[in-house]
mmCIF file with all atom_site columns, C-alpha atoms in Angstrom:
data_model
loop_
_atom_site.group_PDB
_atom_site.id
_atom_site.type_symbol
_atom_site.label_atom_id
_atom_site.label_alt_id
_atom_site.label_comp_id
_atom_site.label_asym_id
_atom_site.label_entity_id
_atom_site.label_seq_id
_atom_site.pdbx_PDB_ins_code
_atom_site.Cartn_x
_atom_site.Cartn_y
_atom_site.Cartn_z
_atom_site.occupancy
_atom_site.B_iso_or_equiv
_atom_site.pdbx_formal_charge
_atom_site.auth_seq_id
_atom_site.auth_comp_id
_atom_site.auth_asym_id
_atom_site.auth_atom_id
_atom_site.pdbx_PDB_model_num
ATOM 1   C CA . GLY A 1 1   ? 7.294   30.378 13.879  1.00 0.00 ? 1   GLY A CA 1
ATOM 2   C CA . ASN A 1 2   ? 7.991   33.585 15.831  1.00 0.00 ? 2   ASN A CA 1
ATOM 3   C CA . GLY A 1 3   ? 9.119   35.248 12.569  1.00 0.00 ? 3   GLY A CA 1
ATOM 4   C CA . ASN A 1 4   ? 11.912  32.639 12.080  1.00 0.00 ? 4   ASN A CA 1
ATOM 5   C CA . ALA A 1 5   ? 10.804  31.347 8.787   1.00 0.00 ? 5   ALA A CA 1
ATOM 6   C CA . PRO A 1 6   ? 8.635   33.257 6.365   1.00 0.00 ? 6   PRO A CA 1
ATOM 7   C CA . ALA A 1 7   ? 6.651   30.729 4.317   1.00 0.00 ? 7   ALA A CA 1
ATOM 8   C CA . ILE A 1 8   ? 3.606   30.356 2.088   1.00 0.00 ? 8   ILE A CA 1
ATOM 9   C CA . ILE A 1 9   ? 0.940   28.255 3.991   1.00 0.00 ? 9   ILE A CA 1
ATOM 10  C CA . VAL A 1 10  ? -2.226  27.114 2.327   1.00 0.00 ? 10  VAL A CA 1
ATOM 11  C CA . TRP A 1 11  ? -4.709  26.242 5.055   1.00 0.00 ? 11  TRP A CA 1
ATOM 12  C CA . GLN A 1 12  ? -7.366  23.570 5.020   1.00 0.00 ? 12  GLN A CA 1
ATOM 13  C CA . GLY A 1 13  ? -10.114 24.695 2.632   1.00 0.00 ? 13  GLY A CA 1
ATOM 14  C CA . GLY A 1 14  ? -7.788  27.085 0.926   1.00 0.00 ? 14  GLY A CA 1
ATOM 15  C CA . LYS A 1 15  ? -6.442  26.746 -2.608  1.00 0.00 ? 15  LYS A CA 1
ATOM 16  C CA . ILE A 1 16  ? -3.341  27.617 -4.430  1.00 0.00 ? 16  ILE A CA 1
ATOM 17  C CA . GLU A 1 17  ? -3.484  28.067 -8.126  1.00 0.00 ? 17  GLU A CA 1
ATOM 18  C CA . ALA A 1 18  ? 0.095   28.256 -9.359  1.00 0.00 ? 18  ALA A CA 1
ATOM 19  C CA . VAL A 1 19  ? 0.158   27.445 -12.948 1.00 0.00 ? 19  VAL A CA 1
ATOM 20  C CA . GLY A 1 20  ? 3.298   28.146 -15.099 1.00 0.00 ? 20  GLY A CA 1
ATOM 21  C CA . THR A 1 21  ? 4.494   26.737 -18.356 1.00 0.00 ? 21  THR A CA 1
ATOM 22  C CA . ALA A 1 22  ? 7.581   24.906 -19.291 1.00 0.00 ? 22  ALA A CA 1
ATOM 23  C CA . SER A 1 23  ? 8.987   28.035 -20.872 1.00 0.00 ? 23  SER A CA 1
ATOM 24  C CA . ASP A 1 24  ? 7.796   30.365 -18.047 1.00 0.00 ? 24  ASP A CA 1
ATOM 25  C CA . PRO A 1 25  ? 7.758   28.524 -14.780 1.00 0.00 ? 25  PRO A CA 1
ATOM 26  C CA . ILE A 1 26  ? 6.609   30.049 -11.510 1.00 0.00 ? 26  ILE A CA 1
ATOM 27  C CA . ILE A 1 27  ? 9.543   30.580 -9.269  1.00 0.00 ? 27  ILE A CA 1
ATOM 28  C CA . MET A 1 28  ? 9.049   30.845 -5.478  1.00 0.00 ? 28  MET A CA 1
ATOM 29  C CA . THR A 1 29  ? 12.102  32.186 -3.664  1.00 0.00 ? 29  THR A CA 1
ATOM 30  C CA . SER A 1 30  ? 13.276  34.847 -1.401  1.00 0.00 ? 30  SER A CA 1
ATOM 31  C CA . VAL A 1 31  ? 14.263  38.539 -2.222  1.00 0.00 ? 31  VAL A CA 1
ATOM 32  C CA . ILE A 1 32  ? 17.625  37.543 -0.757  1.00 0.00 ? 32  ILE A CA 1
ATOM 33  C CA . ALA A 1 33  ? 18.100  35.061 -3.736  1.00 0.00 ? 33  ALA A CA 1
ATOM 34  C CA . ARG A 1 34  ? 16.949  37.684 -6.113  1.00 0.00 ? 34  ARG A CA 1
ATOM 35  C CA . ASP A 1 35  ? 18.400  40.931 -4.749  1.00 0.00 ? 35  ASP A CA 1
ATOM 36  C CA . GLU A 1 36  ? 21.372  39.745 -2.760  1.00 0.00 ? 36  GLU A CA 1
ATOM 37  C CA . PRO A 1 37  ? 22.735  36.395 -4.177  1.00 0.00 ? 37  PRO A CA 1
ATOM 38  C CA . ASP A 1 38  ? 26.032  37.021 -2.417  1.00 0.00 ? 38  ASP A CA 1
ATOM 39  C CA . ARG A 1 39  ? 24.293  36.654 0.854   1.00 0.00 ? 39  ARG A CA 1
ATOM 40  C CA . LEU A 1 40  ? 23.089  33.096 0.086   1.00 0.00 ? 40  LEU A CA 1
ATOM 41  C CA . PRO A 1 41  ? 26.297  31.409 1.505   1.00 0.00 ? 41  PRO A CA 1
ATOM 42  C CA . ILE A 1 42  ? 25.888  33.396 4.733   1.00 0.00 ? 42  ILE A CA 1
ATOM 43  C CA . VAL A 1 43  ? 22.249  32.044 5.300   1.00 0.00 ? 43  VAL A CA 1
ATOM 44  C CA . GLY A 1 44  ? 23.273  28.605 4.099   1.00 0.00 ? 44  GLY A CA 1
ATOM 45  C CA . GLY A 1 45  ? 20.737  28.582 1.185   1.00 0.00 ? 45  GLY A CA 1
ATOM 46  C CA . ARG A 1 46  ? 18.019  29.125 3.812   1.00 0.00 ? 46  ARG A CA 1
ATOM 47  C CA . ALA A 1 47  ? 16.563  32.402 2.593   1.00 0.00 ? 47  ALA A CA 1
ATOM 48  C CA . TRP A 1 48  ? 13.058  31.483 3.509   1.00 0.00 ? 48  TRP A CA 1
ATOM 49  C CA . GLY A 1 49  ? 10.858  28.588 4.670   1.00 0.00 ? 49  GLY A CA 1
ATOM 50  C CA . GLY A 1 50  ? 8.993   27.009 1.802   1.00 0.00 ? 50  GLY A CA 1
ATOM 51  C CA . LEU A 1 51  ? 5.504   26.029 0.636   1.00 0.00 ? 51  LEU A CA 1
ATOM 52  C CA . ILE A 1 52  ? 3.097   24.206 2.962   1.00 0.00 ? 52  ILE A CA 1
ATOM 53  C CA . ILE A 1 53  ? -0.126  22.934 1.808   1.00 0.00 ? 53  ILE A CA 1
ATOM 54  C CA . CYS A 1 54  ? -2.753  21.429 4.208   1.00 0.00 ? 54  CYS A CA 1
ATOM 55  C CA . GLY A 1 55  ? -5.768  19.396 3.117   1.00 0.00 ? 55  GLY A CA 1
ATOM 56  C CA . TYR A 1 56  ? -8.711  17.404 4.410   1.00 0.00 ? 56  TYR A CA 1
ATOM 57  C CA . ALA A 1 57  ? -7.541  14.010 2.958   1.00 0.00 ? 57  ALA A CA 1
ATOM 58  C CA . PRO A 1 58  ? -7.230  10.981 5.316   1.00 0.00 ? 58  PRO A CA 1
ATOM 59  C CA . ILE A 1 59  ? -4.100  10.466 7.418   1.00 0.00 ? 59  ILE A CA 1
ATOM 60  C CA . GLN A 1 60  ? -3.118  7.227  9.245   1.00 0.00 ? 60  GLN A CA 1
ATOM 61  C CA . GLY A 1 61  ? -5.094  6.957  12.401  1.00 0.00 ? 61  GLY A CA 1
ATOM 62  C CA . GLY A 1 62  ? -7.708  9.378  11.223  1.00 0.00 ? 62  GLY A CA 1
ATOM 63  C CA . GLY A 1 63  ? -8.476  12.669 12.571  1.00 0.00 ? 63  GLY A CA 1
ATOM 64  C CA . THR A 1 64  ? -6.279  15.639 12.286  1.00 0.00 ? 64  THR A CA 1
ATOM 65  C CA . ARG A 1 65  ? -2.725  16.711 13.267  1.00 0.00 ? 65  ARG A CA 1
ATOM 66  C CA . THR A 1 66  ? -0.774  19.815 12.958  1.00 0.00 ? 66  THR A CA 1
ATOM 67  C CA . VAL A 1 67  ? 2.284   20.557 10.785  1.00 0.00 ? 67  VAL A CA 1
ATOM 68  C CA . GLU A 1 68  ? 5.490   20.063 12.815  1.00 0.00 ? 68  GLU A CA 1
ATOM 69  C CA . GLY A 1 69  ? 6.750   23.471 13.925  1.00 0.00 ? 69  GLY A CA 1
ATOM 70  C CA . VAL A 1 70  ? 3.508   25.193 13.036  1.00 0.00 ? 70  VAL A CA 1
ATOM 71  C CA . ALA A 1 71  ? 1.207   24.078 15.805  1.00 0.00 ? 71  ALA A CA 1
ATOM 72  C CA . SER A 1 72  ? -1.801  26.105 14.806  1.00 0.00 ? 72  SER A CA 1
ATOM 73  C CA . VAL A 1 73  ? -1.995  24.721 11.275  1.00 0.00 ? 73  VAL A CA 1
ATOM 74  C CA . PRO A 1 74  ? -4.034  21.468 11.120  1.00 0.00 ? 74  PRO A CA 1
ATOM 75  C CA . TYR A 1 75  ? -4.336  18.765 8.366   1.00 0.00 ? 75  TYR A CA 1
ATOM 76  C CA . GLY A 1 76  ? -6.091  15.658 7.723   1.00 0.00 ? 76  GLY A CA 1
ATOM 77  C CA . GLY A 1 77  ? -9.747  14.519 7.528   1.00 0.00 ? 77  GLY A CA 1
ATOM 78  C CA . THR A 1 78  ? -11.988 12.311 5.565   1.00 0.00 ? 78  THR A CA 1
ATOM 79  C CA . ASP A 1 79  ? -12.107 13.709 2.084   1.00 0.00 ? 79  ASP A CA 1
ATOM 80  C CA . ALA A 1 80  ? -9.782  11.575 -0.040  1.00 0.00 ? 80  ALA A CA 1
ATOM 81  C CA . ALA A 1 81  ? -10.621 13.779 -3.099  1.00 0.00 ? 81  ALA A CA 1
ATOM 82  C CA . ASP A 1 82  ? -9.844  16.917 -1.351  1.00 0.00 ? 82  ASP A CA 1
ATOM 83  C CA . ASP A 1 83  ? -8.827  19.753 -3.778  1.00 0.00 ? 83  ASP A CA 1
ATOM 84  C CA . SER A 1 84  ? -6.108  22.120 -2.506  1.00 0.00 ? 84  SER A CA 1
ATOM 85  C CA . GLY A 1 85  ? -5.524  23.589 -6.012  1.00 0.00 ? 85  GLY A CA 1
ATOM 86  C CA . THR A 1 86  ? -2.911  23.284 -8.684  1.00 0.00 ? 86  THR A CA 1
ATOM 87  C CA . LEU A 1 87  ? 0.939   23.374 -8.720  1.00 0.00 ? 87  LEU A CA 1
ATOM 88  C CA . ARG A 1 88  ? 2.161   23.041 -12.350 1.00 0.00 ? 88  ARG A CA 1
ATOM 89  C CA . TYR A 1 89  ? 5.580   24.103 -13.475 1.00 0.00 ? 89  TYR A CA 1
ATOM 90  C CA . VAL A 1 90  ? 6.656   25.561 -10.179 1.00 0.00 ? 90  VAL A CA 1
ATOM 91  C CA . SER A 1 91  ? 10.079  25.862 -8.849  1.00 0.00 ? 91  SER A CA 1
ATOM 92  C CA . VAL A 1 92  ? 10.723  26.344 -5.088  1.00 0.00 ? 92  VAL A CA 1
ATOM 93  C CA . ARG A 1 93  ? 14.254  27.619 -4.440  1.00 0.00 ? 93  ARG A CA 1
ATOM 94  C CA . TYR A 1 94  ? 16.509  28.383 -1.530  1.00 0.00 ? 94  TYR A CA 1
ATOM 95  C CA . GLY A 1 95  ? 14.036  27.389 1.201   1.00 0.00 ? 95  GLY A CA 1
ATOM 96  C CA . GLY A 1 96  ? 14.501  25.323 4.375   1.00 0.00 ? 96  GLY A CA 1
ATOM 97  C CA . ARG A 1 97  ? 14.875  27.965 6.997   1.00 0.00 ? 97  ARG A CA 1
ATOM 98  C CA . ALA A 1 98  ? 14.248  26.812 10.578  1.00 0.00 ? 98  ALA A CA 1
ATOM 99  C CA . ILE A 1 99  ? 10.806  27.446 11.995  1.00 0.00 ? 99  ILE A CA 1
ATOM 100 C CA . ALA A 1 100 ? 12.099  26.228 15.466  1.00 0.00 ? 100 ALA A CA 1
ATOM 101 C CA . PRO A 1 101 ? 15.452  24.846 16.682  1.00 0.00 ? 101 PRO A CA 1
ATOM 102 C CA . ASP A 1 102 ? 16.344  21.790 14.493  1.00 0.00 ? 102 ASP A CA 1
ATOM 103 C CA . ASN A 1 103 ? 13.055  22.044 12.640  1.00 0.00 ? 103 ASN A CA 1
ATOM 104 C CA . GLU A 1 104 ? 13.485  23.364 9.060   1.00 0.00 ? 104 GLU A CA 1
ATOM 105 C CA . ILE A 1 105 ? 10.673  23.650 6.515   1.00 0.00 ? 105 ILE A CA 1
ATOM 106 C CA . ASN A 1 106 ? 10.688  21.416 3.534   1.00 0.00 ? 106 ASN A CA 1
ATOM 107 C CA . GLY A 1 107 ? 10.721  22.885 0.127   1.00 0.00 ? 107 GLY A CA 1
ATOM 108 C CA . ILE A 1 108 ? 7.151   21.685 -0.452  1.00 0.00 ? 108 ILE A CA 1
ATOM 109 C CA . THR A 1 109 ? 5.219   19.984 2.364   1.00 0.00 ? 109 THR A CA 1
ATOM 110 C CA . LEU A 1 110 ? 2.013   18.370 1.370   1.00 0.00 ? 110 LEU A CA 1
ATOM 111 C CA . ALA A 1 111 ? 0.008   17.491 4.517   1.00 0.00 ? 111 ALA A CA 1
ATOM 112 C CA . GLY A 1 112 ? -3.324  15.684 4.113   1.00 0.00 ? 112 GLY A CA 1
ATOM 113 C CA . VAL A 1 113 ? -3.536  16.815 0.538   1.00 0.00 ? 113 VAL A CA 1
ATOM 114 C CA . GLY A 1 114 ? -6.180  14.995 -1.560  1.00 0.00 ? 114 GLY A CA 1
ATOM 115 C CA . SER A 1 115 ? -6.286  13.456 -5.001  1.00 0.00 ? 115 SER A CA 1
ATOM 116 C CA . GLY A 1 116 ? -8.278  16.485 -6.404  1.00 0.00 ? 116 GLY A CA 1
ATOM 117 C CA . THR A 1 117 ? -4.967  18.492 -6.103  1.00 0.00 ? 117 THR A CA 1
ATOM 118 C CA . GLU A 1 118 ? -2.562  18.513 -8.995  1.00 0.00 ? 118 GLU A CA 1
ATOM 119 C CA . VAL A 1 119 ? 1.190   18.635 -8.429  1.00 0.00 ? 119 VAL A CA 1
ATOM 120 C CA . SER A 1 120 ? 2.978   18.244 -11.660 1.00 0.00 ? 120 SER A CA 1
ATOM 121 C CA . TYR A 1 121 ? 6.340   19.410 -13.377 1.00 0.00 ? 121 TYR A CA 1
ATOM 122 C CA . CYS A 1 122 ? 7.499   20.807 -10.058 1.00 0.00 ? 122 CYS A CA 1
ATOM 123 C CA . GLU A 1 123 ? 10.973  21.057 -8.616  1.00 0.00 ? 123 GLU A CA 1
ATOM 124 C CA . VAL A 1 124 ? 12.686  22.051 -5.242  1.00 0.00 ? 124 VAL A CA 1
ATOM 125 C CA . ALA A 1 125 ? 16.171  23.441 -5.678  1.00 0.00 ? 125 ALA A CA 1
ATOM 126 C CA . TYR A 1 126 ? 18.866  24.353 -3.123  1.00 0.00 ? 126 TYR A CA 1
ATOM 127 C CA . ASN A 1 127 ? 16.559  23.604 -0.070  1.00 0.00 ? 127 ASN A CA 1
ATOM 128 C CA . PHE A 1 128 ? 18.224  23.127 3.315   1.00 0.00 ? 128 PHE A CA 1
ATOM 129 C CA . ASP A 1 129 ? 15.791  20.399 4.325   1.00 0.00 ? 129 ASP A CA 1
ATOM 130 C CA . ASP A 1 130 ? 13.767  17.761 2.258   1.00 0.00 ? 130 ASP A CA 1
ATOM 131 C CA . GLY A 1 131 ? 12.797  18.549 -1.126  1.00 0.00 ? 131 GLY A CA 1
ATOM 132 C CA . PHE A 1 132 ? 9.219   17.277 -0.972  1.00 0.00 ? 132 PHE A CA 1
ATOM 133 C CA . GLU A 1 133 ? 7.598   15.796 2.122   1.00 0.00 ? 133 GLU A CA 1
ATOM 134 C CA . MET A 1 134 ? 4.220   14.267 2.358   1.00 0.00 ? 134 MET A CA 1
ATOM 135 C CA . PHE A 1 135 ? 2.145   13.517 5.542   1.00 0.00 ? 135 PHE A CA 1
ATOM 136 C CA . GLY A 1 136 ? -0.775  11.355 4.765   1.00 0.00 ? 136 GLY A CA 1
ATOM 137 C CA . GLY A 1 137 ? -3.143  12.230 1.912   1.00 0.00 ? 137 GLY A CA 1
ATOM 138 C CA . THR A 1 138 ? -3.827  10.894 -1.487  1.00 0.00 ? 138 THR A CA 1
ATOM 139 C CA . VAL A 1 139 ? -2.331  13.496 -3.851  1.00 0.00 ? 139 VAL A CA 1
ATOM 140 C CA . ASP A 1 140 ? -0.232  12.133 -6.767  1.00 0.00 ? 140 ASP A CA 1
ATOM 141 C CA . LEU A 1 141 ? 3.074   13.794 -7.824  1.00 0.00 ? 141 LEU A CA 1
ATOM 142 C CA . ARG A 1 142 ? 3.875   13.617 -11.510 1.00 0.00 ? 142 ARG A CA 1
ATOM 143 C CA . TYR A 1 143 ? 7.263   14.529 -12.975 1.00 0.00 ? 143 TYR A CA 1
ATOM 144 C CA . CYS A 1 144 ? 8.687   16.228 -9.987  1.00 0.00 ? 144 CYS A CA 1
ATOM 145 C CA . MET A 1 145 ? 12.339  16.525 -9.039  1.00 0.00 ? 145 MET A CA 1
ATOM 146 C CA . VAL A 1 146 ? 14.708  17.750 -6.306  1.00 0.00 ? 146 VAL A CA 1
ATOM 147 C CA . TYR A 1 147 ? 18.090  19.293 -6.951  1.00 0.00 ? 147 TYR A CA 1
ATOM 148 C CA . LYS A 1 148 ? 20.726  19.952 -4.373  1.00 0.00 ? 148 LYS A CA 1
ATOM 149 C CA . ALA A 1 149 ? 18.622  19.586 -1.153  1.00 0.00 ? 149 ALA A CA 1
ATOM 150 C CA . VAL A 1 150 ? 20.854  19.324 1.954   1.00 0.00 ? 150 VAL A CA 1
ATOM 151 C CA . SER A 1 151 ? 18.698  16.821 4.059   1.00 0.00 ? 151 SER A CA 1
ATOM 152 C CA . TYR A 1 152 ? 17.197  14.474 1.472   1.00 0.00 ? 152 TYR A CA 1
ATOM 153 C CA . THR A 1 153 ? 17.492  14.879 -2.360  1.00 0.00 ? 153 THR A CA 1
ATOM 154 C CA . HIS A 1 154 ? 14.214  13.032 -2.880  1.00 0.00 ? 154 HIS A CA 1
ATOM 155 C CA . LEU A 1 155 ? 10.534  12.586 -1.851  1.00 0.00 ? 155 LEU A CA 1
ATOM 156 C CA . ARG A 1 156 ? 9.792   11.645 1.686   1.00 0.00 ? 156 ARG A CA 1
ATOM 157 C CA . ALA A 1 157 ? 6.344   10.170 2.132   1.00 0.00 ? 157 ALA A CA 1
ATOM 158 C CA . HIS A 1 158 ? 4.808   9.255  5.566   1.00 0.00 ? 158 HIS A CA 1
ATOM 159 C CA . GLU A 1 159 ? 1.615   7.197  5.663   1.00 0.00 ? 159 GLU A CA 1
ATOM 160 C CA . THR A 1 160 ? 0.366   8.304  2.317   1.00 0.00 ? 160 THR A CA 1
ATOM 161 C CA . GLU A 1 161 ? -1.641  6.617  -0.485  1.00 0.00 ? 161 GLU A CA 1
ATOM 162 C CA . ALA A 1 162 ? -0.011  8.698  -3.250  1.00 0.00 ? 162 ALA A CA 1
ATOM 163 C CA . GLU A 1 163 ? 1.585   7.801  -6.453  1.00 0.00 ? 163 GLU A CA 1
ATOM 164 C CA . LEU A 1 164 ? 4.899   9.270  -7.742  1.00 0.00 ? 164 LEU A CA 1
ATOM 165 C CA . VAL A 1 165 ? 5.284   9.278  -11.485 1.00 0.00 ? 165 VAL A CA 1
ATOM 166 C CA . CYS A 1 166 ? 8.739   10.042 -12.903 1.00 0.00 ? 166 CYS A CA 1
ATOM 167 C CA . SER A 1 167 ? 9.851   10.633 -16.392 1.00 0.00 ? 167 SER A CA 1
#
């Protein structure tokens, strides 16, 4: 990204264990949002990139691909039960900064993430691009929401075998 969009990236084989509670959720955001809230209109809410998780779960056509805008980060494989960790009671806020021209990062990108990964009670808020976007994989999303995303205020899923459970 040439320094254009700081982001949290979980590579294939890595795990994220972000487990908050209903009364004490984990909030992923930028220091701009925390320390300089008056600057948010200047950056258009795009204070940082977002969260990208890459796993070894199958993708359409098989093999691997790379995350758009991050050519060195692969995803996909043959392990439908791939475990990339846990996101529970997590809020991703003020993301969507561009990683390349006309290529913003989603609030939460799940690329080739398997069914052994838990994503529940998560939200994306004030993101400049999509809230949640999935590329292949078999991970299920449970009780997730998007609030005031600019691009799509919902989940976008491409070639995935996932299940979305809403309350």
